[in-house]
PDB file of C-alpha atoms in Angstrom:
ATOM      1  CA  GLN M   1     260.143 148.391  51.549  1.00 87.00           C
ATOM      2  CA  VAL M   2     256.892 148.404  53.521  1.00 96.00           C
ATOM      3  CA  GLN M   3     254.690 145.383  53.998  1.00 97.00           C
ATOM      4  CA  LEU M   4     251.254 144.917  55.540  1.00 98.00           C
ATOM      5  CA  VAL M   5     250.593 141.344  56.622  1.00 98.00           C
ATOM      6  CA  GLN M   6     247.089 140.320  57.620  1.00 98.00           C
ATOM      7  CA  SER M   7     245.941 137.491  59.858  1.00 97.00           C
ATOM      8  CA  GLY M   8     242.617 136.246  61.102  1.00 96.00           C
ATOM      9  CA  GLY M   9     239.408 135.743  59.182  1.00 93.00           C
ATOM     10  CA  GLY M  10     237.773 132.497  58.146  1.00 97.00           C
ATOM     11  CA  LEU M  11     234.337 130.924  58.341  1.00 98.00           C
ATOM     12  CA  VAL M  12     231.851 131.722  61.086  1.00 98.00           C
ATOM     13  CA  GLN M  13     228.126 131.320  61.649  1.00 98.00           C
ATOM     14  CA  ALA M  14     225.841 134.323  61.702  1.00 98.00           C
ATOM     15  CA  GLY M  15     225.969 136.027  65.078  1.00 98.00           C
ATOM     16  CA  GLY M  16     229.537 134.950  65.661  1.00 98.00           C
ATOM     17  CA  SER M  17     232.732 136.947  65.994  1.00 98.00           C
ATOM     18  CA  LEU M  18     236.074 137.208  64.262  1.00 98.00           C
ATOM     19  CA  ARG M  19     239.153 139.348  64.761  1.00 98.00           C
ATOM     20  CA  LEU M  20     241.418 140.571  61.998  1.00 98.00           C
ATOM     21  CA  SER M  21     244.950 141.848  62.494  1.00 98.00           C
ATOM     22  CA  CYS M  22     247.276 143.706  60.167  1.00 98.00           C
ATOM     23  CA  ALA M  23     250.913 144.390  60.995  1.00 98.00           C
ATOM     24  CA  ALA M  24     253.042 146.864  59.093  1.00 98.00           C
ATOM     25  CA  SER M  25     256.793 146.423  58.807  1.00 97.00           C
ATOM     26  CA  GLY M  26     259.713 147.854  56.910  1.00 96.00           C
ATOM     27  CA  SER M  27     261.294 151.278  56.605  1.00 94.00           C
ATOM     28  CA  ILE M  28     258.505 153.102  58.409  1.00 96.00           C
ATOM     29  CA  PHE M  29     258.899 156.623  59.725  1.00 95.00           C
ATOM     30  CA  ARG M  30     255.276 157.219  60.616  1.00 96.00           C
ATOM     31  CA  ILE M  31     251.867 155.679  59.980  1.00 98.00           C
ATOM     32  CA  ASN M  32     248.930 158.041  59.645  1.00 98.00           C
ATOM     33  CA  ASP M  33     245.432 156.619  59.103  1.00 98.00           C
ATOM     34  CA  MET M  34     244.950 152.849  59.168  1.00 98.00           C
ATOM     35  CA  GLY M  35     241.793 151.222  57.958  1.00 98.00           C
ATOM     36  CA  TRP M  36     239.892 148.197  56.813  1.00 98.00           C
ATOM     37  CA  TYR M  37     238.108 147.790  53.511  1.00 98.00           C
ATOM     38  CA  ARG M  38     236.113 144.911  52.105  1.00 98.00           C
ATOM     39  CA  GLN M  39     235.107 143.677  48.697  1.00 98.00           C
ATOM     40  CA  ALA M  40     232.284 141.237  48.071  1.00 96.00           C
ATOM     41  CA  PRO M  41     232.019 139.331  44.783  1.00 92.00           C
ATOM     42  CA  GLY M  42     230.819 141.596  42.012  1.00 95.00           C
ATOM     43  CA  GLU M  43     230.986 144.644  44.256  1.00 96.00           C
ATOM     44  CA  GLN M  44     233.361 147.567  44.597  1.00 97.00           C
ATOM     45  CA  ARG M  45     235.776 147.767  47.492  1.00 97.00           C
ATOM     46  CA  GLU M  46     234.229 149.736  50.336  1.00 98.00           C
ATOM     47  CA  LEU M  47     235.522 151.347  53.492  1.00 98.00           C
ATOM     48  CA  VAL M  48     234.608 149.480  56.660  1.00 98.00           C
ATOM     49  CA  ALA M  49     236.417 151.460  59.340  1.00 98.00           C
ATOM     50  CA  VAL M  50     239.343 153.815  59.779  1.00 98.00           C
ATOM     51  CA  VAL M  51     241.417 154.907  62.772  1.00 98.00           C
ATOM     52  CA  THR M  52     243.722 157.904  62.885  1.00 97.00           C
ATOM     53  CA  SER M  53     247.122 157.953  64.552  1.00 95.00           C
ATOM     54  CA  GLY M  54     245.463 159.741  67.443  1.00 95.00           C
ATOM     55  CA  GLY M  55     242.825 157.062  67.864  1.00 95.00           C
ATOM     56  CA  SER M  56     239.804 158.729  66.293  1.00 98.00           C
ATOM     57  CA  THR M  57     237.584 156.270  64.484  1.00 98.00           C
ATOM     58  CA  ASN M  58     234.986 156.256  61.752  1.00 98.00           C
ATOM     59  CA  TYR M  59     232.750 153.408  60.597  1.00 98.00           C
ATOM     60  CA  ALA M  60     230.531 152.510  57.700  1.00 98.00           C
ATOM     61  CA  ASP M  61     226.901 152.708  58.745  1.00 98.00           C
ATOM     62  CA  SER M  62     226.468 149.014  58.016  1.00 98.00           C
ATOM     63  CA  VAL M  63     228.943 147.982  60.733  1.00 98.00           C
ATOM     64  CA  LYS M  64     228.406 150.622  63.414  1.00 98.00           C
ATOM     65  CA  GLY M  65     227.786 149.056  66.792  1.00 98.00           C
ATOM     66  CA  ARG M  66     229.078 145.659  65.643  1.00 98.00           C
ATOM     67  CA  PHE M  67     232.675 146.239  64.528  1.00 98.00           C
ATOM     68  CA  THR M  68     235.478 147.912  66.462  1.00 98.00           C
ATOM     69  CA  ILE M  69     238.705 149.144  64.933  1.00 98.00           C
ATOM     70  CA  SER M  70     241.765 149.716  67.092  1.00 98.00           C
ATOM     71  CA  ARG M  71     245.495 150.082  66.672  1.00 98.00           C
ATOM     72  CA  ASP M  72     248.699 149.530  68.592  1.00 97.00           C
ATOM     73  CA  ASN M  73     251.115 152.217  67.449  1.00 96.00           C
ATOM     74  CA  ALA M  74     254.065 150.559  69.170  1.00 96.00           C
ATOM     75  CA  LYS M  75     253.486 147.452  67.067  1.00 97.00           C
ATOM     76  CA  ASN M  76     252.355 149.243  63.894  1.00 97.00           C
ATOM     77  CA  THR M  77     249.301 147.012  63.971  1.00 98.00           C
ATOM     78  CA  VAL M  78     245.620 147.610  63.329  1.00 98.00           C
ATOM     79  CA  TYR M  79     242.812 145.321  64.447  1.00 98.00           C
ATOM     80  CA  LEU M  80     239.199 144.813  63.477  1.00 98.00           C
ATOM     81  CA  GLN M  81     236.970 143.097  66.012  1.00 98.00           C
ATOM     82  CA  MET M  82     233.826 141.926  64.260  1.00 98.00           C
ATOM     83  CA  ASN M  83     230.851 140.894  66.380  1.00 98.00           C
ATOM     84  CA  SER M  84     227.280 139.933  65.534  1.00 98.00           C
ATOM     85  CA  LEU M  85     228.409 138.983  62.055  1.00 98.00           C
ATOM     86  CA  LYS M  86     225.839 138.750  59.292  1.00 98.00           C
ATOM     87  CA  PRO M  87     225.932 136.882  55.970  1.00 97.00           C
ATOM     88  CA  GLU M  88     226.149 140.242  54.205  1.00 97.00           C
ATOM     89  CA  ASP M  89     229.512 140.816  55.911  1.00 98.00           C
ATOM     90  CA  THR M  90     230.955 138.056  53.721  1.00 98.00           C
ATOM     91  CA  ALA M  91     233.795 139.543  51.674  1.00 98.00           C
ATOM     92  CA  VAL M  92     237.534 139.728  51.264  1.00 98.00           C
ATOM     93  CA  TYR M  93     238.836 142.177  53.858  1.00 98.00           C
ATOM     94  CA  TYR M  94     241.868 144.357  53.168  1.00 98.00           C
ATOM     95  CA  CYS M  95     243.819 146.535  55.554  1.00 98.00           C
ATOM     96  CA  ASN M  96     245.218 149.840  54.389  1.00 98.00           C
ATOM     97  CA  ALA M  97     247.769 152.209  55.874  1.00 98.00           C
ATOM     98  CA  ASP M  98     248.947 155.679  54.981  1.00 98.00           C
ATOM     99  CA  VAL M  99     252.680 155.230  55.560  1.00 98.00           C
ATOM    100  CA  GLU M 100     255.538 157.686  55.559  1.00 97.00           C
ATOM    101  CA  SER M 101     258.698 155.766  54.707  1.00 95.00           C
ATOM    102  CA  TRP M 102     262.347 156.722  55.056  1.00 88.00           C
ATOM    103  CA  VAL M 103     262.902 155.307  51.577  1.00 92.00           C
ATOM    104  CA  THR M 104     259.779 155.800  49.461  1.00 91.00           C
ATOM    105  CA  GLY M 105     258.105 158.819  51.022  1.00 94.00           C
ATOM    106  CA  ARG M 106     254.388 158.865  51.785  1.00 95.00           C
ATOM    107  CA  LEU M 107     252.338 156.143  50.085  1.00 97.00           C
ATOM    108  CA  PRO M 108     249.249 154.021  50.741  1.00 97.00           C
ATOM    109  CA  TYR M 109     249.870 150.329  51.321  1.00 98.00           C
ATOM    110  CA  TRP M 110     247.514 147.367  51.264  1.00 98.00           C
ATOM    111  CA  GLY M 111     247.462 144.032  52.983  1.00 98.00           C
ATOM    112  CA  GLN M 112     247.143 140.797  51.040  1.00 98.00           C
ATOM    113  CA  GLY M 113     243.452 140.354  51.821  1.00 98.00           C
ATOM    114  CA  THR M 114     241.702 137.731  53.896  1.00 98.00           C
ATOM    115  CA  GLN M 115     238.409 135.971  53.300  1.00 98.00           C
ATOM    116  CA  VAL M 116     235.619 136.335  55.823  1.00 98.00           C
ATOM    117  CA  THR M 117     232.628 134.091  55.236  1.00 98.00           C
ATOM    118  CA  VAL M 118     229.513 134.256  57.389  1.00 98.00           C
ATOM    119  CA  SER M 119     227.076 131.391  57.008  1.00 98.00           C
ATOM    120  CA  SER M 120     223.373 131.770  57.724  1.00 94.00           C
TER     121      SER M 120
END
């Protein structure tokens, strides 16, 4: 009923930049918080950044000053601009949205994940 489709990511050298996008579609009444998480091999999934429907943001300490989360409410899309990338940013990145649906009520949804690899 609700889908989150991610785009962006790939391979970049340390110090480079990438931009991730995540578009939500389906029977959406309202989207509350939207965020990005990441999971490195052998590690637990961790929060990278979150943005509220009103535009307030919060970041993991490890990405503050380098990553910027934003959203376009008209397009139900969240973005993650990643600058000054480091090898330790290498992970699979997942978007997440707290969605209120006409059909299924309020549920969290996840994107399909996208690999970000930063070479040294």
